[in-house]
C-alpha cells in the first residue's frame, strides 16, 4: 500500500514540475512573440507548435513517471504546477527573458555595427570609383560623338 501512495506522490510531484516547465515554455514563447511581432497567421502556427511541444513534453514526463497512465491527479498536478509558476515565477522569469533578449540583441547589433558601416563605406567607395573609372569612357564617347557630328556637318 505504501509503495502505491509513494508512486502516486512521485507522479504528482513530476506533473507539478511538468506544469512549471510548461509555464516556463509559455513565457519563452511569449517573450519571443514580443520581439518577433508575428502576423496572425504565423501566430496561429506558433501557438500550435507551443501546444504540440507542451503535449509531447507532458507525454514524455508521464511515460517516465508512471508508464503513461493518465489519472485525475495528473491533471491536478499539471494545473497546480502551472498556477504555481504563474503566481510565483512568471513575472520574474519573463522579465529576465526579455532583459536577456534585449541584451543579446544589443550585443548582436554592437558586433554587427562595424560591418554595417564597412559595407556602407565600401558601397560609397565603389560608386565613386565607378564614376572615376567610367568618366574617361563617357568623355571619350562624347568626344567621338562630337567628332561624328562635326564630320557630318562638314560633308553637308
mmCIF file of C-alpha atoms in Angstrom:
data_model
loop_
_atom_site.group_PDB
_atom_site.id
_atom_site.type_symbol
_atom_site.label_atom_id
_atom_site.label_comp_id
_atom_site.label_asym_id
_atom_site.label_seq_id
_atom_site.Cartn_x
_atom_site.Cartn_y
_atom_site.Cartn_z
ATOM 1 C CA UNK A 1 0.000 0.000 0.000
ATOM 2 C CA UNK A 2 2.815 2.401 0.911
ATOM 3 C CA UNK A 3 4.502 1.863 -2.420
ATOM 4 C CA UNK A 4 1.345 2.770 -4.378
ATOM 5 C CA UNK A 5 0.957 6.002 -2.449
ATOM 6 C CA UNK A 6 4.659 6.724 -2.868
ATOM 7 C CA UNK A 7 4.397 6.133 -6.618
ATOM 8 C CA UNK A 8 1.358 8.403 -6.858
ATOM 9 C CA UNK A 9 3.175 11.078 -4.855
ATOM 10 C CA UNK A 10 6.118 10.772 -7.259
ATOM 11 C CA UNK A 11 3.793 11.126 -10.263
ATOM 12 C CA UNK A 12 2.064 14.119 -8.659
ATOM 13 C CA UNK A 13 5.420 15.807 -7.979
ATOM 14 C CA UNK A 14 6.542 15.052 -11.540
ATOM 15 C CA UNK A 15 3.388 16.550 -13.007
ATOM 16 C CA UNK A 16 3.675 19.646 -10.809
ATOM 17 C CA UNK A 17 7.212 20.141 -12.106
ATOM 18 C CA UNK A 18 5.992 19.469 -15.653
ATOM 19 C CA UNK A 19 3.326 22.163 -15.165
ATOM 20 C CA UNK A 20 6.039 24.583 -14.028
ATOM 21 C CA UNK A 21 8.130 23.659 -17.092
ATOM 22 C CA UNK A 22 5.172 24.170 -19.441
ATOM 23 C CA UNK A 23 4.582 27.579 -17.834
ATOM 24 C CA UNK A 24 8.228 28.432 -18.408
ATOM 25 C CA UNK A 25 7.933 27.283 -22.032
ATOM 26 C CA UNK A 26 4.883 29.529 -22.399
ATOM 27 C CA UNK A 27 6.840 32.530 -21.115
ATOM 28 C CA UNK A 28 9.640 31.757 -23.581
ATOM 29 C CA UNK A 29 7.020 31.749 -26.317
ATOM 30 C CA UNK A 30 5.521 34.995 -25.028
ATOM 31 C CA UNK A 31 8.929 36.723 -24.860
ATOM 32 C CA UNK A 32 9.740 35.534 -28.382
ATOM 33 C CA UNK A 33 6.463 36.940 -29.666
ATOM 34 C CA UNK A 34 7.366 40.335 -28.221
ATOM 35 C CA UNK A 35 10.488 40.529 -30.383
ATOM 36 C CA UNK A 36 9.260 38.742 -33.499
ATOM 37 C CA UNK A 37 5.893 40.523 -33.770
ATOM 38 C CA UNK A 38 4.403 37.764 -35.959
ATOM 39 C CA UNK A 39 1.306 38.171 -38.086
ATOM 40 C CA UNK A 40 -1.940 36.487 -37.066
ATOM 41 C CA UNK A 41 -1.332 33.544 -39.381
ATOM 42 C CA UNK A 42 2.199 32.974 -38.097
ATOM 43 C CA UNK A 43 0.963 33.405 -34.538
ATOM 44 C CA UNK A 44 -1.549 30.611 -35.113
ATOM 45 C CA UNK A 45 1.230 28.237 -36.141
ATOM 46 C CA UNK A 46 3.486 29.348 -33.278
ATOM 47 C CA UNK A 47 0.686 28.655 -30.790
ATOM 48 C CA UNK A 48 0.047 25.302 -32.422
ATOM 49 C CA UNK A 49 3.762 24.497 -32.165
ATOM 50 C CA UNK A 50 3.736 25.500 -28.472
ATOM 51 C CA UNK A 51 0.842 23.169 -27.678
ATOM 52 C CA UNK A 52 2.364 20.302 -29.627
ATOM 53 C CA UNK A 53 5.664 20.714 -27.770
ATOM 54 C CA UNK A 54 3.866 21.036 -24.423
ATOM 55 C CA UNK A 55 1.805 17.903 -25.083
ATOM 56 C CA UNK A 56 4.886 15.973 -26.173
ATOM 57 C CA UNK A 57 6.777 17.095 -23.066
ATOM 58 C CA UNK A 58 3.921 16.126 -20.736
ATOM 59 C CA UNK A 59 3.583 12.786 -22.516
ATOM 60 C CA UNK A 60 7.292 12.072 -22.037
ATOM 61 C CA UNK A 61 7.109 13.054 -18.361
ATOM 62 C CA UNK A 62 4.112 10.778 -17.837
ATOM 63 C CA UNK A 63 5.809 7.988 -19.731
ATOM 64 C CA UNK A 64 8.868 8.261 -17.494
ATOM 65 C CA UNK A 65 6.934 8.741 -14.247
ATOM 66 C CA UNK A 66 4.099 6.191 -14.482
ATOM 67 C CA UNK A 67 4.255 4.431 -17.845
ATOM 68 C CA UNK A 68 1.910 6.976 -19.444
ATOM 69 C CA UNK A 69 -1.129 6.422 -17.256
ATOM 70 C CA UNK A 70 -3.421 9.423 -17.095
ATOM 71 C CA UNK A 71 -5.299 9.878 -13.838
ATOM 72 C CA UNK A 72 -7.190 12.790 -12.311
ATOM 73 C CA UNK A 73 -4.260 13.738 -10.075
ATOM 74 C CA UNK A 74 -2.117 14.121 -13.214
ATOM 75 C CA UNK A 75 -4.357 16.948 -14.398
ATOM 76 C CA UNK A 76 -4.416 18.367 -10.868
ATOM 77 C CA UNK A 77 -0.623 18.297 -10.728
ATOM 78 C CA UNK A 78 -0.208 19.941 -14.140
ATOM 79 C CA UNK A 79 -2.725 22.640 -13.219
ATOM 80 C CA UNK A 80 -1.131 23.197 -9.816
ATOM 81 C CA UNK A 81 2.322 23.490 -11.398
ATOM 82 C CA UNK A 82 1.094 25.960 -13.998
ATOM 83 C CA UNK A 83 -0.686 28.082 -11.360
ATOM 84 C CA UNK A 84 2.334 27.906 -9.045
ATOM 85 C CA UNK A 85 4.585 29.094 -11.844
ATOM 86 C CA UNK A 86 2.146 31.819 -12.917
ATOM 87 C CA UNK A 87 1.782 33.204 -9.394
ATOM 88 C CA UNK A 88 5.378 32.989 -8.198
ATOM 89 C CA UNK A 89 7.872 32.750 -11.037
ATOM 90 C CA UNK A 90 6.240 34.028 -14.203
ATOM 91 C CA UNK A 91 6.792 37.753 -13.730
ATOM 92 C CA UNK A 92 10.430 37.326 -12.710
ATOM 93 C CA UNK A 93 11.264 34.800 -15.434
ATOM 94 C CA UNK A 94 9.520 36.828 -18.131
ATOM 95 C CA UNK A 95 11.407 39.977 -17.185
ATOM 96 C CA UNK A 96 14.676 38.062 -17.116
ATOM 97 C CA UNK A 97 13.970 36.584 -20.554
ATOM 98 C CA UNK A 98 13.053 39.955 -22.036
ATOM 99 C CA UNK A 99 16.119 41.534 -20.441
ATOM 100 C CA UNK A 100 18.376 38.756 -21.704
ATOM 101 C CA UNK A 101 16.875 39.009 -25.178
ATOM 102 C CA UNK A 102 17.354 42.795 -25.175
ATOM 103 C CA UNK A 103 20.949 42.389 -24.036
ATOM 104 C CA UNK A 104 21.701 39.734 -26.651
ATOM 105 C CA UNK A 105 20.039 41.811 -29.366
ATOM 106 C CA UNK A 106 22.032 44.916 -28.431
ATOM 107 C CA UNK A 107 25.215 42.828 -28.248
ATOM 108 C CA UNK A 108 24.455 41.388 -31.690
ATOM 109 C CA UNK A 109 23.879 44.875 -33.064
ATOM 110 C CA UNK A 110 27.127 46.111 -31.485
ATOM 111 C CA UNK A 111 29.027 43.245 -33.077
ATOM 112 C CA UNK A 112 27.426 43.780 -36.486
ATOM 113 C CA UNK A 113 27.538 47.609 -36.471
ATOM 114 C CA UNK A 114 31.167 47.890 -37.660
ATOM 115 C CA UNK A 115 30.439 45.502 -40.510
ATOM 116 C CA UNK A 116 27.401 47.559 -41.480
ATOM 117 C CA UNK A 117 29.478 50.706 -41.524
ATOM 118 C CA UNK A 118 32.159 48.933 -43.534
ATOM 119 C CA UNK A 119 29.536 47.747 -46.024
ATOM 120 C CA UNK A 120 28.097 51.289 -46.333
ATOM 121 C CA UNK A 121 31.584 52.761 -46.777
ATOM 122 C CA UNK A 122 32.541 50.150 -49.389
ATOM 123 C CA UNK A 123 29.327 50.812 -51.355
ATOM 124 C CA UNK A 124 30.002 54.549 -51.413
ATOM 125 C CA UNK A 125 33.653 53.979 -52.311
ATOM 126 C CA UNK A 126 32.788 51.578 -55.130
ATOM 127 C CA UNK A 127 30.233 54.049 -56.517
ATOM 128 C CA UNK A 128 32.840 56.813 -56.538
ATOM 129 C CA UNK A 129 35.469 54.545 -58.070
ATOM 130 C CA UNK A 130 32.988 53.504 -60.721
ATOM 131 C CA UNK A 131 32.329 57.172 -61.546
ATOM 132 C CA UNK A 132 36.030 57.964 -61.674
ATOM 133 C CA UNK A 133 36.855 54.944 -63.821
ATOM 134 C CA UNK A 134 33.934 55.337 -66.196
ATOM 135 C CA UNK A 135 34.238 59.114 -66.556
ATOM 136 C CA UNK A 136 37.009 58.913 -69.189
ATOM 137 C CA UNK A 137 34.981 56.354 -71.164
ATOM 138 C CA UNK A 138 31.942 58.595 -71.108
ATOM 139 C CA UNK A 139 34.013 61.630 -72.046
ATOM 140 C CA UNK A 140 35.668 59.794 -74.905
ATOM 141 C CA UNK A 141 32.265 58.647 -76.186
ATOM 142 C CA UNK A 142 31.065 62.230 -76.095
ATOM 143 C CA UNK A 143 34.175 63.375 -77.969
ATOM 144 C CA UNK A 144 33.655 60.686 -80.610
ATOM 145 C CA UNK A 145 30.010 61.750 -80.995
ATOM 146 C CA UNK A 146 31.100 65.387 -81.284
ATOM 147 C CA UNK A 147 33.639 64.448 -83.958
ATOM 148 C CA UNK A 148 30.995 62.457 -85.850
ATOM 149 C CA UNK A 149 28.634 65.411 -85.697
ATOM 150 C CA UNK A 150 31.391 67.729 -86.812
ATOM 151 C CA UNK A 151 32.365 65.415 -89.660
ATOM 152 C CA UNK A 152 28.772 65.057 -90.843
ATOM 153 C CA UNK A 153 28.287 68.822 -90.788
ATOM 154 C CA UNK A 154 31.346 69.374 -92.998
ATOM 155 C CA UNK A 155 30.070 66.871 -95.571
ATOM 156 C CA UNK A 156 26.785 68.684 -95.903
#
